[in-house]
Amino acid sequence: MEEVIGGEKMKLAKKWLGAILLSTSCMTLIWGCGNATETSIQLTQETCSLLEGESAQIIAMTDEDTNVLWSSSDESIVSVTDGEVFGKRIGTATITASVGKKKAECIVTVGEDDSQNTYLASKVNGYYMEIGAADSLQTEFVICTKDSEGKVTEKEATNLTYKMYNRGIAMIDDKGVITPLEVGPTTMTVTSGELSCTVDVIVATKLIDTTEDWMEVLNTTDNLEAYYYVTSDLDFEGVKYTGLGSTIEKEAAKCFRGTIDGGNHVVKNITITCATGSHGIFGPLLDAKVRNLSFDNVTLTAGGNIVNGCGLAPSISGYGSVFENVFVDLQYKKKATGNSGILASEIDGAALFEKCLFTVSSPSGNTSRDGIKIAGSFNEGTQAKNLLVLCEGTAPTQLPEGLQIFTDKMEAIWKLNSEKMLGSEWSYSATDLPRLGN
């Protein structure tokens, strides 16, 4: 199993969102099965054995030329597309083919690929560099051998060849030395004989390693179009959080227009005091990109009511802002008023939210009555693709198309078994969908 990077809630949020989406998909299939004529269906096999990463074709035989609907009882173990099954991890899943009310099943078992007992690996999870901070970085690779008891021994890898996929971002010589050229993400593949592995290479304007780094980036007035990469989890417990954007300010010269890639890490225990103006995790954003980042236990508070308290930012402007694979656990400690928005006080461009989850709680447990909206105001061009907001109490108003709202007590979401998550993959099944509330 690969090393799990990032916080538990990030993984649980992905699992819960994946389960919701799977359940929705299953309901669509059920509604689409109302054929007037009964059609028989039979599969070419009732059982199938695969190795991890291996695929096989299952053929459905029917007595009419009609579409066959395929599904897997656990997409994290076996996926299926038009009868082609793919083994993703060790376990067993049932593949179902259906036509109308008739269905046939094949039990697919995925076993371990023993050929992976010897493999090539990097000595670090990835290579992260700041542009201009270092001229080069030496890579290191080892050949690993795993015995029957799971014990791994290493030896130095020799006769290596290297391939950098985006040579505009970084180049690598025949000795494995990386030279950064331009900011951005890329990957490289390294080969030793028949063994190979692929490793991330990140060249950033600045690497964010500490809470001090985060605050420096948040309060900078320079490099507003820069590329930042988070390399570790950040805990703001006992640390004063002072971000930009105490008021709504949409001047391009004062808005962050760059990229922050969280690397699937967690920024947690943030407390934001809302006095005057608008407040959020970030300052005003203009065509900004935020990806692969979890914000856990973000608290908005004030001496009186919270005025214009936001989850992400006071304002999100422009037509290029993207929020992808972002999770925010947001708590309003006082009654929210004004343009308090879960996403922002205002979204006046065409922002895209994709694979995002927000959990929201407020003192009364009734977000609509408290005045908390999805956004105080937003442009009709805002897009939501798999954006889920989980609220205590009544759902907020002002819902962009593609947004899903679920309301009830939220404790159950954290009671899922996190060990079922493999790395950053979405591991879920219809039976794992939590029951919210009592």
Coordinates of C-alpha atoms in Angstrom, one line a residue:
M1 CA 0.0 0.0 0.0
E2 CA 1.3 3.4 -0.9
E3 CA 2.1 5.9 1.9
V4 CA -1.0 7.9 2.7
I5 CA -0.2 11.6 2.4
G6 CA -2.4 14.3 3.9
G7 CA -5.0 14.4 6.7
E8 CA -7.7 11.9 7.6
K9 CA -10.6 14.2 7.0
M10 CA -9.4 15.0 3.5
K11 CA -9.5 11.3 2.7
L12 CA -12.8 10.8 4.4
A13 CA -14.3 13.8 2.6
K14 CA -13.3 12.3 -0.7
K15 CA -14.7 8.9 0.3
W16 CA -18.0 10.4 1.3
L17 CA -18.3 12.6 -1.8
G18 CA -17.4 9.6 -4.0
A19 CA -20.1 7.5 -2.3
I20 CA -22.7 10.2 -3.0
L21 CA -21.7 10.4 -6.6
L22 CA -21.8 6.6 -7.0
S23 CA -25.3 6.5 -5.4
T24 CA -26.5 9.2 -7.8
S25 CA -25.1 7.3 -10.7
C26 CA -26.8 4.1 -9.5
M27 CA -30.2 5.8 -9.3
T28 CA -29.7 7.1 -12.9
L29 CA -29.2 3.5 -14.0
I30 CA -32.3 2.3 -12.2
W31 CA -34.5 5.0 -13.8
G32 CA -33.1 4.1 -17.2
C33 CA -34.0 0.4 -17.1
G34 CA -37.7 0.6 -17.9
N35 CA -37.9 -1.6 -21.0
A36 CA -41.3 -2.8 -22.1
T37 CA -40.0 -6.2 -23.3
E38 CA -38.4 -8.8 -21.1
T39 CA -34.9 -9.6 -22.4
S40 CA -32.7 -12.5 -21.1
I41 CA -29.1 -11.9 -20.4
Q42 CA -26.2 -14.3 -19.7
L43 CA -22.4 -13.7 -19.1
T44 CA -19.6 -15.8 -20.6
Q45 CA -18.3 -16.4 -17.1
E46 CA -19.6 -16.4 -13.6
T47 CA -16.2 -15.9 -11.9
C48 CA -13.0 -14.2 -12.9
S49 CA -9.6 -13.9 -11.3
L50 CA -7.2 -10.9 -12.0
L51 CA -4.0 -9.5 -10.7
E52 CA -3.7 -5.9 -9.6
G53 CA -3.4 -3.8 -12.7
E54 CA -4.7 -6.6 -15.0
S55 CA -7.9 -6.4 -17.1
A56 CA -10.2 -8.9 -18.8
Q57 CA -13.2 -8.8 -21.1
I58 CA -16.6 -10.2 -20.0
I59 CA -19.1 -10.7 -22.8
A60 CA -22.9 -10.3 -22.2
M61 CA -25.2 -12.4 -24.4
T62 CA -28.7 -11.3 -24.9
D63 CA -31.6 -12.4 -27.2
E64 CA -32.0 -8.8 -28.5
D65 CA -29.7 -6.1 -29.8
T66 CA -30.0 -3.8 -26.8
N67 CA -27.8 -1.8 -24.6
V68 CA -26.3 -3.5 -21.6
L69 CA -25.7 -1.6 -18.4
W70 CA -22.6 -2.5 -16.4
S71 CA -21.8 -1.8 -12.7
S72 CA -19.4 -2.9 -10.0
S73 CA -20.3 -3.5 -6.4
D74 CA -17.0 -1.8 -5.4
E75 CA -15.3 0.5 -7.9
S76 CA -12.2 0.8 -5.7
I77 CA -11.5 -3.0 -6.2
V78 CA -12.8 -3.6 -9.8
S79 CA -14.0 -1.1 -12.3
V80 CA -16.0 -2.1 -15.5
T81 CA -16.5 -0.3 -18.8
D82 CA -18.6 -2.0 -21.5
G83 CA -17.7 -5.4 -20.0
E84 CA -14.0 -4.8 -19.6
V85 CA -13.0 -5.3 -16.0
F86 CA -9.9 -3.8 -14.4
G87 CA -8.4 -5.0 -11.1
K88 CA -7.5 -2.0 -9.0
R89 CA -6.6 -3.5 -5.6
I90 CA -6.8 -6.8 -3.8
G91 CA -10.3 -7.9 -2.9
T92 CA -13.6 -9.2 -4.4
A93 CA -16.3 -7.3 -6.2
T94 CA -19.5 -8.4 -8.1
I95 CA -19.9 -7.2 -11.7
T96 CA -23.5 -6.8 -12.8
A97 CA -24.8 -6.6 -16.3
S98 CA -28.4 -5.7 -16.7
V99 CA -31.0 -5.3 -19.5
G100 CA -34.4 -4.0 -18.3
K101 CA -35.3 -6.0 -15.2
K102 CA -33.0 -8.9 -16.1
K103 CA -29.4 -9.1 -14.8
A104 CA -26.4 -11.4 -14.7
E105 CA -23.5 -11.4 -12.3
C106 CA -19.8 -12.3 -12.3
I107 CA -17.7 -12.4 -9.2
V108 CA -14.2 -10.9 -9.8
T109 CA -11.4 -11.6 -7.4
V110 CA -8.2 -9.5 -7.5
G111 CA -5.0 -10.9 -6.2
E112 CA -1.5 -9.5 -5.6
D113 CA 0.9 -9.3 -8.5
D114 CA 3.9 -11.2 -7.2
S115 CA 6.1 -9.6 -9.9
Q116 CA 6.0 -6.4 -7.9
N117 CA 8.2 -8.0 -5.2
T118 CA 11.2 -6.4 -6.9
Y119 CA 10.8 -2.8 -8.0
L120 CA 12.6 0.4 -8.6
A121 CA 11.9 3.3 -6.2
S122 CA 13.0 6.9 -5.5
K123 CA 14.5 7.5 -2.0
V124 CA 12.1 10.4 -1.6
N125 CA 8.4 10.8 -2.6
G126 CA 9.1 13.5 -5.1
Y127 CA 11.6 16.2 -6.0
Y128 CA 10.6 19.8 -5.0
M129 CA 12.6 22.8 -6.0
E130 CA 12.3 26.6 -5.8
I131 CA 13.1 28.5 -9.0
G132 CA 16.4 30.3 -8.6
A133 CA 17.0 28.9 -5.1
A134 CA 19.3 26.0 -6.2
D135 CA 21.0 25.3 -9.5
S136 CA 20.4 21.6 -9.4
L137 CA 19.2 18.6 -7.4
Q138 CA 20.7 15.1 -7.4
T139 CA 18.2 12.3 -7.6
E140 CA 18.6 8.9 -5.8
F141 CA 17.0 5.6 -6.7
V142 CA 17.2 2.1 -5.2
I143 CA 16.1 -1.4 -6.2
C144 CA 13.8 -2.8 -3.5
T145 CA 13.1 -6.5 -2.9
K146 CA 10.2 -7.7 -0.7
D147 CA 10.3 -11.2 0.8
S148 CA 7.4 -13.4 1.7
E149 CA 7.0 -11.8 5.1
G150 CA 6.8 -8.3 3.6
K151 CA 10.3 -7.2 4.7
V152 CA 11.9 -4.9 2.1
T153 CA 15.7 -4.7 1.4
E154 CA 17.3 -2.0 -0.7
K155 CA 20.4 -1.8 -2.9
E156 CA 21.7 1.0 -5.0
A157 CA 20.2 1.2 -8.5
T158 CA 22.7 1.3 -11.4
N159 CA 22.6 1.8 -15.1
L160 CA 19.8 4.2 -14.9
T161 CA 18.2 6.1 -17.8
Y162 CA 16.0 9.2 -17.2
K163 CA 13.2 10.9 -19.1
M164 CA 11.7 14.2 -18.1
Y165 CA 8.2 14.7 -19.5
N166 CA 8.0 18.5 -19.6
R167 CA 11.5 19.7 -20.4
G168 CA 10.3 23.2 -20.4
I169 CA 9.9 23.0 -16.6
A170 CA 13.0 21.0 -15.7
M171 CA 15.8 19.0 -17.4
I172 CA 17.7 16.0 -16.1
D173 CA 21.1 14.8 -17.3
D174 CA 22.4 11.2 -17.6
K175 CA 23.7 11.3 -14.0
G176 CA 20.3 12.0 -12.6
V177 CA 20.8 15.7 -11.8
I178 CA 17.7 17.9 -12.2
T179 CA 18.0 21.5 -13.3
P180 CA 14.9 23.8 -12.8
L181 CA 13.9 26.0 -15.8
E182 CA 10.4 27.2 -15.2
V183 CA 7.7 27.0 -12.5
G184 CA 5.1 24.2 -12.7
P185 CA 4.6 20.5 -12.1
T186 CA 5.9 17.6 -14.3
T187 CA 7.0 14.0 -13.9
M188 CA 10.0 11.9 -14.8
T189 CA 10.4 8.2 -15.6
V190 CA 13.5 6.4 -14.5
T191 CA 14.5 2.9 -15.8
S192 CA 16.9 0.3 -14.7
G193 CA 16.8 -2.8 -16.9
E194 CA 13.2 -4.0 -17.0
L195 CA 12.3 -2.0 -13.9
S196 CA 11.0 1.6 -14.0
C197 CA 9.2 4.1 -11.8
T198 CA 7.6 7.6 -12.2
V199 CA 8.3 10.4 -9.8
D200 CA 6.8 13.9 -9.4
V201 CA 9.0 16.9 -10.0
I202 CA 7.7 20.3 -8.8
V203 CA 9.4 23.6 -9.5
A204 CA 7.7 26.4 -7.5
T205 CA 8.2 30.1 -6.9
K206 CA 8.2 29.1 -3.2
L207 CA 7.8 25.9 -1.3
I208 CA 5.5 26.2 1.7
D209 CA 7.0 24.1 4.5
T210 CA 5.8 25.9 7.6
T211 CA 3.0 28.2 8.9
E212 CA 5.4 31.1 8.6
D213 CA 5.8 30.3 4.9
W214 CA 2.0 30.2 4.5
M215 CA 1.5 33.6 6.2
E216 CA 4.3 35.1 4.1
V217 CA 2.7 33.9 0.9
L218 CA -0.8 35.1 2.1
N219 CA 0.4 38.6 2.9
T220 CA 2.8 39.1 0.0
T221 CA 2.2 42.1 -2.3
D222 CA 4.8 40.6 -4.7
N223 CA 4.7 37.6 -7.0
L224 CA 0.9 37.6 -7.0
E225 CA 1.0 35.4 -10.2
A226 CA 3.4 32.9 -8.6
Y227 CA 3.2 29.1 -8.3
Y228 CA 3.3 27.9 -4.7
Y229 CA 3.5 24.3 -3.5
V230 CA 2.7 22.9 0.0
T231 CA 5.1 20.2 1.1
S232 CA 3.8 19.3 4.6
D233 CA 0.7 19.6 6.8
L234 CA 0.4 22.9 8.6
D235 CA -1.1 23.4 12.1
F236 CA -2.2 26.9 13.2
E237 CA -3.1 25.9 16.7
G238 CA -2.0 28.9 18.8
V239 CA -0.8 30.8 15.8
K240 CA -2.4 34.1 14.9
Y241 CA -3.9 34.0 11.4
T242 CA -3.7 37.3 9.6
G243 CA -4.6 37.1 5.9
L244 CA -5.1 39.7 3.3
G245 CA -8.5 40.9 2.4
S246 CA -10.0 42.6 5.5
T247 CA -12.2 44.4 3.0
I248 CA -13.4 43.4 -0.5
E249 CA -10.8 44.7 -2.8
K250 CA -10.9 43.6 -6.5
E251 CA -8.1 45.8 -7.9
A252 CA -5.9 43.5 -9.9
A253 CA -2.8 44.9 -8.3
K254 CA -4.0 43.6 -4.9
C255 CA -5.6 40.2 -5.8
F256 CA -3.8 36.9 -5.8
R257 CA -3.7 35.6 -9.3
G258 CA -1.4 32.6 -9.0
T259 CA -1.6 28.9 -8.1
I260 CA -1.4 27.1 -4.8
D261 CA -1.1 23.3 -5.0
G262 CA -1.6 21.7 -1.6
G263 CA 0.0 18.3 -2.6
N264 CA -2.9 16.6 -0.7
H265 CA -1.8 18.2 2.5
V266 CA -3.9 19.7 5.4
V267 CA -3.9 23.2 6.8
K268 CA -5.8 23.0 10.1
N269 CA -6.9 24.9 13.2
I270 CA -7.4 28.3 11.6
T271 CA -9.3 30.9 13.6
I272 CA -10.3 34.1 11.7
T273 CA -11.7 37.0 13.7
C274 CA -14.2 39.0 11.6
A275 CA -14.3 42.6 12.7
T276 CA -15.1 45.0 9.8
G277 CA -15.1 44.2 6.1
S278 CA -15.0 40.7 4.7
H279 CA -12.8 37.8 5.8
G280 CA -11.8 34.4 4.5
I281 CA -8.9 31.9 4.4
F282 CA -7.5 33.9 1.4
G283 CA -7.5 37.5 0.5
P284 CA -9.3 38.6 -2.8
L285 CA -8.7 36.2 -5.7
L286 CA -8.5 36.9 -9.4
D287 CA -8.2 34.0 -11.8
A288 CA -6.5 32.0 -9.0
K289 CA -6.0 28.3 -8.9
V290 CA -6.3 26.3 -5.7
R291 CA -5.8 22.5 -5.9
N292 CA -5.4 19.4 -3.7
L293 CA -5.7 21.1 -0.4
S294 CA -7.7 20.4 2.8
F295 CA -8.7 23.1 5.4
D296 CA -9.6 21.4 8.6
N297 CA -11.3 23.1 11.6
V298 CA -11.6 26.6 10.2
T299 CA -13.4 28.9 12.7
L300 CA -15.0 32.2 12.0
T301 CA -15.7 34.3 15.1
A302 CA -16.4 37.9 16.1
G303 CA -17.2 40.1 19.1
G304 CA -20.8 40.4 17.9
N305 CA -22.4 39.0 14.8
I306 CA -20.1 37.8 12.0
V307 CA -20.5 40.2 9.1
N308 CA -19.3 39.0 5.6
G309 CA -17.6 35.9 7.0
C310 CA -16.4 33.7 4.1
G311 CA -15.0 30.2 3.7
L312 CA -12.5 30.8 0.9
A313 CA -12.1 34.5 0.1
P314 CA -13.9 37.9 0.3
S315 CA -14.1 38.0 -3.5
I316 CA -13.4 35.6 -6.4
S317 CA -13.1 37.6 -9.6
G318 CA -12.2 37.0 -13.3
Y319 CA -13.0 34.1 -15.6
G320 CA -10.2 31.7 -14.8
S321 CA -10.5 30.9 -11.1
V322 CA -10.4 27.1 -10.4
F323 CA -10.9 25.2 -7.1
E324 CA -10.2 21.5 -7.6
N325 CA -10.0 18.7 -5.0
V326 CA -10.5 21.2 -2.1
F327 CA -12.1 20.3 1.3
V328 CA -13.1 23.0 3.8
D329 CA -14.5 22.2 7.3
L330 CA -16.0 25.6 8.3
Q331 CA -17.5 26.6 11.6
Y332 CA -19.4 29.9 12.3
K333 CA -19.2 30.6 16.0
K334 CA -21.5 33.5 16.0
K335 CA -24.6 34.5 14.0
A336 CA -23.7 35.3 10.4
T337 CA -25.1 38.4 8.7
G338 CA -24.4 40.6 5.6
N339 CA -22.8 38.8 2.7
S340 CA -21.5 35.8 4.6
G341 CA -20.8 33.1 2.0
I342 CA -19.6 29.6 2.3
L343 CA -17.5 30.1 -0.8
A344 CA -17.1 33.9 -0.8
S345 CA -18.9 37.2 -0.2
E346 CA -19.1 37.6 -3.9
I347 CA -18.1 35.7 -7.1
D348 CA -18.4 38.1 -10.0
G349 CA -16.5 36.0 -12.6
A350 CA -16.9 32.5 -13.8
A351 CA -15.2 30.4 -11.2
L352 CA -15.0 26.6 -11.5
F353 CA -15.5 24.3 -8.5
E354 CA -14.6 20.7 -9.2
K355 CA -14.5 17.7 -6.7
C356 CA -14.9 20.0 -3.7
L357 CA -16.5 19.4 -0.3
F358 CA -17.5 22.0 2.3
T359 CA -18.9 21.0 5.7
V360 CA -20.6 23.9 7.5
S361 CA -21.9 24.3 11.1
S362 CA -23.4 27.4 12.8
P363 CA -24.6 28.1 16.4
S364 CA -28.3 27.6 15.6
G365 CA -27.8 24.7 13.2
N366 CA -29.8 26.6 10.6
T367 CA -27.6 28.2 8.0
S368 CA -30.5 29.7 6.0
R369 CA -31.9 31.6 9.0
D370 CA -28.4 32.8 10.0
G371 CA -27.9 34.4 6.7
I372 CA -25.1 32.1 5.4
K373 CA -25.3 31.7 1.6
I374 CA -23.3 29.7 -0.8
A375 CA -22.0 33.2 -1.9
G376 CA -23.3 36.6 -1.0
S377 CA -23.7 37.1 -4.7
F378 CA -22.4 35.1 -7.7
N379 CA -22.3 35.3 -11.4
E380 CA -24.4 32.9 -13.4
G381 CA -21.2 31.7 -15.1
T382 CA -20.0 30.0 -12.0
Q383 CA -19.7 26.2 -12.6
A384 CA -20.0 23.4 -10.1
K385 CA -18.8 19.9 -11.0
N386 CA -19.1 17.5 -8.1
L387 CA -19.3 20.3 -5.5
L388 CA -20.9 19.1 -2.3
V389 CA -21.9 21.2 0.7
L390 CA -22.9 19.5 3.9
C391 CA -24.7 21.7 6.3
E392 CA -26.3 21.5 9.7
G393 CA -29.9 22.5 9.5
T394 CA -31.6 24.1 6.5
A395 CA -29.7 24.3 3.2
P396 CA -28.4 27.8 2.2
T397 CA -30.0 29.6 -0.6
Q398 CA -28.6 30.7 -4.0
L399 CA -27.5 27.4 -5.6
P400 CA -25.5 27.4 -8.8
E401 CA -26.3 24.5 -11.2
G402 CA -24.3 21.3 -10.4
L403 CA -24.2 22.0 -6.6
Q404 CA -25.4 19.3 -4.2
I405 CA -26.6 20.2 -0.8
F406 CA -27.1 17.8 2.1
T407 CA -28.3 18.8 5.5
D408 CA -28.2 17.0 8.9
K409 CA -25.9 16.4 11.7
M410 CA -22.4 15.8 10.5
E411 CA -20.8 13.6 13.1
A412 CA -21.3 10.4 11.1
I413 CA -19.0 11.6 8.3
W414 CA -16.0 11.2 10.5
K415 CA -16.9 7.7 11.7
L416 CA -16.0 6.0 8.5
N417 CA -13.1 3.6 8.4
S418 CA -10.2 5.6 7.0
E419 CA -8.1 2.5 6.5
K420 CA -10.3 1.7 3.4
M421 CA -8.7 4.7 1.7
L422 CA -5.7 3.9 -0.5
G423 CA -3.5 7.0 -0.9
S424 CA -5.4 9.7 -2.7
E425 CA -7.7 7.4 -4.6
W426 CA -11.4 7.5 -4.1
S427 CA -12.3 4.3 -2.4
Y428 CA -16.0 3.8 -1.9
S429 CA -19.0 1.6 -2.5
A430 CA -22.8 2.2 -2.2
T431 CA -22.9 0.4 1.1
D432 CA -20.4 2.8 2.6
L433 CA -22.7 5.8 2.3
P434 CA -23.0 7.1 5.9
R435 CA -26.4 7.7 7.6
L436 CA -26.4 11.3 8.8
G437 CA -28.1 12.2 12.1
N438 CA -30.1 10.1 14.5

